[in-house]
Amino acid sequence: MTPSPGVHSRWTYVECPRDSWQGLHRPIPLQSKIDYLLALLEAGFTHLDLGSFVSPKAVPQLADTGQVLAALPSPRPGRADEETRDYLCIIANARGLESAAQEEKVTSVGYPLSVSDAFQRRNTGKSLEESWPLLAELRALASEADKRLVVYLSMGFGNPDGEPWAVQTSLDAVARCRDLGVSDVALADTVGRASPELVAEVCRAAVARFGPDKLGVHLHARSEQAVALALAARDAGIRWFEGALGGVGGCPFAGDTLVGNLPTEQIAPALGLPFENLSVLAERARALQYDYA
């Protein structure tokens, strides 16, 4: 790939089947999940957000995460010529991290932290004030377990609950995460309302303050808006992106069934990323969505 002027040549792209599956009401058969994830690895995806360790009552679709992990190849291959993979699972509390710590194949855990108190309560059952000391605890537990901790900073591009928000709100939250020792932070547009102009403004300010390393975006959008949003983040200096084949999944609080994840089959070519069989995999992703919705 020949990068555009000012664009970094090294990228991190996280494929997020977990985000695609979590809201489905009918359970996807275990083997179907395993086969799909193996196909993603075969296509060249090395960073997968593939499961969660939260209450199975809250997210029954992902209650089999441990069984899924057991069937996948090691993320830390034995040969020097094989690329290390990243298997990330979402957690919501210390109990979830303790469960993830027991899984050798989990390399990263993701914690959703919203700048919106109302959304944080809906999503994790804790207020924002309660979540900061929890994050410090999670940081210590993750370090002890040799797991990378990622914060997904939801409502990072605006707050739909009427609470005050400005670009500085998100920047201050990133700074607080870094002060707690959490380096990896993805700015998330949880409800898919950000414009390319706003994405550019927030990302440019974040890169200027913190640099591009360990700073990502997890955006939701309608399909026709996805590429413009990704390119706005890219041109602002971001080089860690997340999406899901078929554009399926997304936040159950978005209030618009057309708002899903950024469709990887559109985003990857726009960024010049060399994944294979994207159209075929996108059809498989949509079929799972249709069959088990």
Coordinates of C-alpha atoms in Angstrom, one line a residue:
M1 CA 0.0 0.0 0.0
T2 CA 1.2 3.5 -0.8
P3 CA -0.2 5.8 1.8
S4 CA -1.6 9.2 1.0
P5 CA 0.5 12.2 2.1
G6 CA 0.4 12.6 5.8
V7 CA -1.2 9.2 6.3
H8 CA 0.6 6.5 8.4
S9 CA 1.6 3.3 6.5
R10 CA 1.0 1.1 9.6
W11 CA -2.6 0.3 10.6
T12 CA -4.5 -1.7 13.2
Y13 CA -7.8 -3.0 12.0
V14 CA -10.1 -4.8 14.5
E15 CA -12.8 -6.9 13.1
C16 CA -15.7 -7.1 15.6
P17 CA -18.0 -10.1 15.2
R18 CA -18.8 -9.8 18.9
D19 CA -20.4 -6.4 18.2
S20 CA -22.3 -8.1 15.3
W21 CA -23.6 -11.0 17.4
Q22 CA -24.4 -9.5 20.8
G23 CA -27.8 -8.3 20.0
L24 CA -29.1 -11.3 18.1
H25 CA -32.0 -13.1 19.9
R26 CA -31.6 -16.7 18.6
P27 CA -28.3 -18.4 19.6
I28 CA -25.8 -18.9 16.8
P29 CA -24.6 -22.6 16.9
L30 CA -21.1 -22.8 18.4
Q31 CA -19.6 -24.5 15.3
S32 CA -21.0 -21.7 13.1
K33 CA -19.2 -19.1 15.2
I34 CA -16.0 -21.1 15.2
D35 CA -16.1 -21.6 11.4
Y36 CA -16.7 -17.9 10.8
L37 CA -13.8 -16.8 13.0
L38 CA -11.5 -19.3 11.4
A39 CA -12.5 -17.9 8.0
L40 CA -11.6 -14.4 9.3
L41 CA -8.2 -15.5 10.4
E42 CA -7.7 -17.2 7.0
A43 CA -8.6 -13.9 5.3
G44 CA -5.8 -12.1 7.1
F45 CA -7.5 -10.6 10.1
T46 CA -5.2 -10.6 13.0
H47 CA -7.2 -8.5 15.5
L48 CA -10.6 -9.9 16.5
D49 CA -13.1 -8.6 19.0
L50 CA -14.8 -12.0 19.4
G51 CA -16.5 -12.5 22.7
S52 CA -17.3 -11.2 26.2
F53 CA -17.2 -12.1 29.8
V54 CA -20.3 -10.5 31.1
S55 CA -23.5 -12.0 32.7
P56 CA -25.0 -14.5 30.3
K57 CA -28.4 -13.1 31.4
A58 CA -27.3 -9.7 29.9
V59 CA -25.7 -11.1 26.7
P60 CA -26.8 -14.8 26.3
Q61 CA -25.5 -14.8 22.7
L62 CA -21.9 -14.7 24.0
A63 CA -22.2 -17.2 26.9
D64 CA -20.1 -19.7 24.9
T65 CA -17.1 -17.4 24.6
G66 CA -14.8 -19.9 26.4
Q67 CA -15.8 -22.7 24.1
V68 CA -15.2 -20.5 21.1
L69 CA -11.7 -19.6 22.3
A70 CA -10.8 -23.2 22.9
A71 CA -11.4 -24.0 19.3
L72 CA -9.2 -21.2 17.9
P73 CA -5.5 -21.4 17.1
S74 CA -3.2 -19.8 19.7
P75 CA -2.8 -16.0 19.3
R76 CA 0.8 -16.5 20.1
P77 CA 2.1 -18.9 17.5
G78 CA 5.2 -20.9 18.2
R79 CA 7.1 -20.1 15.0
A80 CA 8.9 -16.9 14.6
D81 CA 7.6 -16.4 11.1
E82 CA 3.9 -16.5 12.2
E83 CA 2.2 -13.2 13.1
T84 CA 0.9 -12.7 16.6
R85 CA -2.9 -12.3 16.8
D86 CA -5.0 -10.3 19.2
Y87 CA -8.2 -11.9 20.7
L88 CA -10.2 -9.2 22.6
C89 CA -13.2 -9.9 24.8
I90 CA -15.5 -7.3 26.4
I91 CA -15.9 -7.1 30.2
A92 CA -18.0 -4.8 32.4
N93 CA -16.6 -5.4 35.9
A94 CA -13.8 -7.0 37.9
R95 CA -15.6 -10.4 37.8
G96 CA -15.5 -10.4 34.1
L97 CA -11.8 -9.6 34.0
E98 CA -11.1 -12.4 36.4
S99 CA -13.0 -14.8 34.1
A100 CA -11.0 -13.5 31.1
A101 CA -7.8 -13.9 33.0
Q102 CA -8.4 -17.6 33.2
E103 CA -8.4 -17.8 29.4
E104 CA -4.9 -18.2 28.1
K105 CA -6.0 -17.2 24.5
V106 CA -7.5 -13.9 25.6
T107 CA -4.9 -11.3 24.9
S108 CA -6.9 -8.1 25.4
V109 CA -10.0 -7.1 27.4
G110 CA -12.2 -4.1 26.5
Y111 CA -14.1 -2.0 29.0
P112 CA -16.8 0.4 27.8
L113 CA -16.5 3.7 29.6
S114 CA -19.0 6.5 28.6
V115 CA -18.5 10.2 29.1
S116 CA -22.3 10.1 29.6
D117 CA -23.4 9.2 33.1
A118 CA -26.8 8.1 31.9
F119 CA -25.4 5.8 29.3
Q120 CA -22.8 4.4 31.6
R121 CA -25.6 3.4 34.0
R122 CA -27.6 1.7 31.3
N123 CA -24.6 -0.1 29.8
T124 CA -22.7 -1.2 32.9
G125 CA -25.0 -0.6 35.9
K126 CA -22.5 1.9 37.4
S127 CA -22.4 5.7 37.4
L128 CA -19.5 7.5 35.7
E129 CA -18.2 8.5 39.2
E130 CA -18.2 4.8 40.3
S131 CA -16.6 3.7 37.0
W132 CA -13.3 5.6 37.4
P133 CA -12.1 3.7 40.5
L134 CA -13.3 0.5 38.9
L135 CA -11.1 1.3 35.9
A136 CA -8.1 1.7 38.2
E137 CA -8.9 -1.7 39.6
L138 CA -9.3 -3.2 36.2
R139 CA -6.0 -1.8 35.1
A140 CA -4.2 -3.5 38.0
L141 CA -6.0 -6.8 37.4
A142 CA -5.2 -6.7 33.7
S143 CA -1.6 -6.0 34.3
E144 CA -1.4 -8.9 36.8
A145 CA -3.0 -11.2 34.3
D146 CA -0.8 -10.0 31.4
K147 CA -3.9 -8.8 29.4
R148 CA -4.0 -5.6 27.5
L149 CA -6.8 -3.3 28.7
V150 CA -8.6 -1.3 26.1
V151 CA -11.1 1.5 27.0
Y152 CA -13.9 2.1 24.6
L153 CA -14.8 5.7 25.2
S154 CA -18.5 5.7 24.3
M155 CA -20.3 9.0 23.4
G156 CA -16.9 10.2 22.5
F157 CA -18.4 12.3 19.6
G158 CA -21.4 13.7 21.4
N159 CA -24.0 12.9 24.0
P160 CA -27.6 12.1 23.0
D161 CA -28.9 12.2 26.6
G162 CA -28.8 15.9 26.9
E163 CA -25.8 16.0 29.2
P164 CA -23.2 18.7 28.5
W165 CA -20.6 17.6 25.9
A166 CA -17.7 19.3 24.1
V167 CA -14.6 18.1 22.4
Q168 CA -12.7 18.9 25.6
T169 CA -15.0 16.4 27.4
S170 CA -13.6 13.5 25.4
L171 CA -10.1 14.8 25.5
D172 CA -10.2 15.0 29.3
A173 CA -11.6 11.5 29.6
V174 CA -8.7 10.2 27.4
A175 CA -6.2 12.1 29.6
R176 CA -7.8 10.5 32.8
C177 CA -7.5 7.0 31.3
R178 CA -3.8 7.7 30.5
D179 CA -3.2 9.0 34.0
L180 CA -4.6 5.7 35.3
G181 CA -2.1 3.8 33.1
V182 CA -4.6 2.8 30.4
S183 CA -2.8 3.6 27.2
D184 CA -5.2 2.0 24.6
V185 CA -8.3 4.2 24.1
A186 CA -10.8 4.0 21.2
L187 CA -13.1 6.9 20.7
A188 CA -16.5 5.5 20.1
D189 CA -19.6 7.0 18.4
T190 CA -21.9 4.6 20.1
V191 CA -25.1 6.0 18.5
G192 CA -23.8 6.7 15.1
R193 CA -24.6 10.4 14.9
A194 CA -21.2 12.0 14.3
S195 CA -20.6 13.8 11.0
P196 CA -17.3 13.5 9.1
E197 CA -16.6 17.1 10.2
L198 CA -17.1 16.2 13.9
V199 CA -15.0 13.0 13.6
A200 CA -12.2 15.0 12.0
E201 CA -12.4 17.7 14.7
V202 CA -12.3 15.3 17.7
C203 CA -9.6 13.0 16.2
R204 CA -7.4 15.9 15.1
A205 CA -7.6 17.4 18.6
A206 CA -6.9 14.0 20.2
V207 CA -3.9 13.2 18.0
A208 CA -2.5 16.7 18.6
R209 CA -2.7 16.3 22.4
F210 CA -1.8 12.6 22.7
G211 CA -0.2 11.5 19.5
P212 CA -1.5 8.8 17.2
D213 CA -0.1 5.8 19.1
K214 CA -2.7 3.6 20.9
L215 CA -5.5 5.9 19.9
G216 CA -8.4 4.5 17.8
V217 CA -11.9 4.9 16.6
H218 CA -14.9 2.6 16.9
L219 CA -17.6 4.3 14.8
H220 CA -21.2 3.3 14.0
A221 CA -22.9 4.7 10.9
R222 CA -25.3 4.0 8.1
S223 CA -23.5 2.3 5.2
E224 CA -23.6 5.3 2.9
Q225 CA -21.7 7.4 5.5
A226 CA -19.1 4.9 6.6
V227 CA -16.3 5.6 4.2
A228 CA -16.4 9.4 4.7
L229 CA -16.2 8.9 8.5
A230 CA -13.3 6.5 8.2
L231 CA -11.4 8.8 5.9
A232 CA -12.0 11.8 8.1
A233 CA -10.4 9.9 11.0
R234 CA -7.6 8.7 8.8
D235 CA -6.8 12.2 7.6
A236 CA -6.8 13.4 11.2
G237 CA -4.0 11.0 12.0
I238 CA -5.9 7.9 13.4
R239 CA -4.4 4.6 12.4
W240 CA -6.5 2.2 14.5
F241 CA -9.9 1.4 13.1
E242 CA -12.7 -1.0 13.9
G243 CA -15.6 -2.4 11.9
A244 CA -17.7 -5.5 11.1
L245 CA -18.3 -7.2 7.8
G246 CA -21.7 -6.5 6.4
G247 CA -22.0 -3.5 8.6
V248 CA -24.1 -5.6 11.0
G249 CA -24.4 -5.1 14.7
G250 CA -24.1 -1.8 16.6
C251 CA -25.6 -0.3 19.6
P252 CA -29.1 -1.3 20.8
F253 CA -29.7 2.3 22.0
A254 CA -29.0 3.8 18.6
G255 CA -32.7 4.3 17.9
D256 CA -32.2 3.5 14.2
T257 CA -32.0 0.0 12.9
L258 CA -29.9 1.1 9.9
V259 CA -27.1 2.3 12.2
G260 CA -24.6 -0.5 12.4
N261 CA -20.8 -1.0 12.5
L262 CA -18.6 0.4 9.8
P263 CA -18.8 -2.2 7.0
T264 CA -15.3 -3.7 6.7
E265 CA -15.8 -4.6 3.0
Q266 CA -16.1 -0.8 2.3
I267 CA -13.6 0.5 4.9
A268 CA -10.7 -1.9 4.2
P269 CA -10.4 -1.0 0.5
A270 CA -10.7 2.7 1.3
L271 CA -7.8 2.4 3.7
G272 CA -5.8 0.1 1.3
L273 CA -5.9 -2.9 3.6
P274 CA -5.2 -6.2 1.9
F275 CA -7.8 -8.6 3.4
E276 CA -9.1 -11.4 1.2
N277 CA -12.6 -12.6 0.3
L278 CA -14.3 -9.6 1.8
S279 CA -17.5 -9.8 -0.3
V280 CA -17.9 -13.5 0.5
L281 CA -17.3 -13.0 4.2
A282 CA -19.7 -10.0 4.2
E283 CA -22.4 -12.3 2.8
R284 CA -21.7 -14.8 5.5
A285 CA -22.0 -12.1 8.2
R286 CA -25.3 -10.9 6.8
A287 CA -26.6 -14.5 6.6
L288 CA -25.8 -15.0 10.3
Q289 CA -27.6 -11.8 11.1
Y290 CA -30.6 -12.9 9.1
D291 CA -30.8 -16.4 10.4
Y292 CA -30.4 -15.7 14.1
A293 CA -31.9 -12.2 14.5

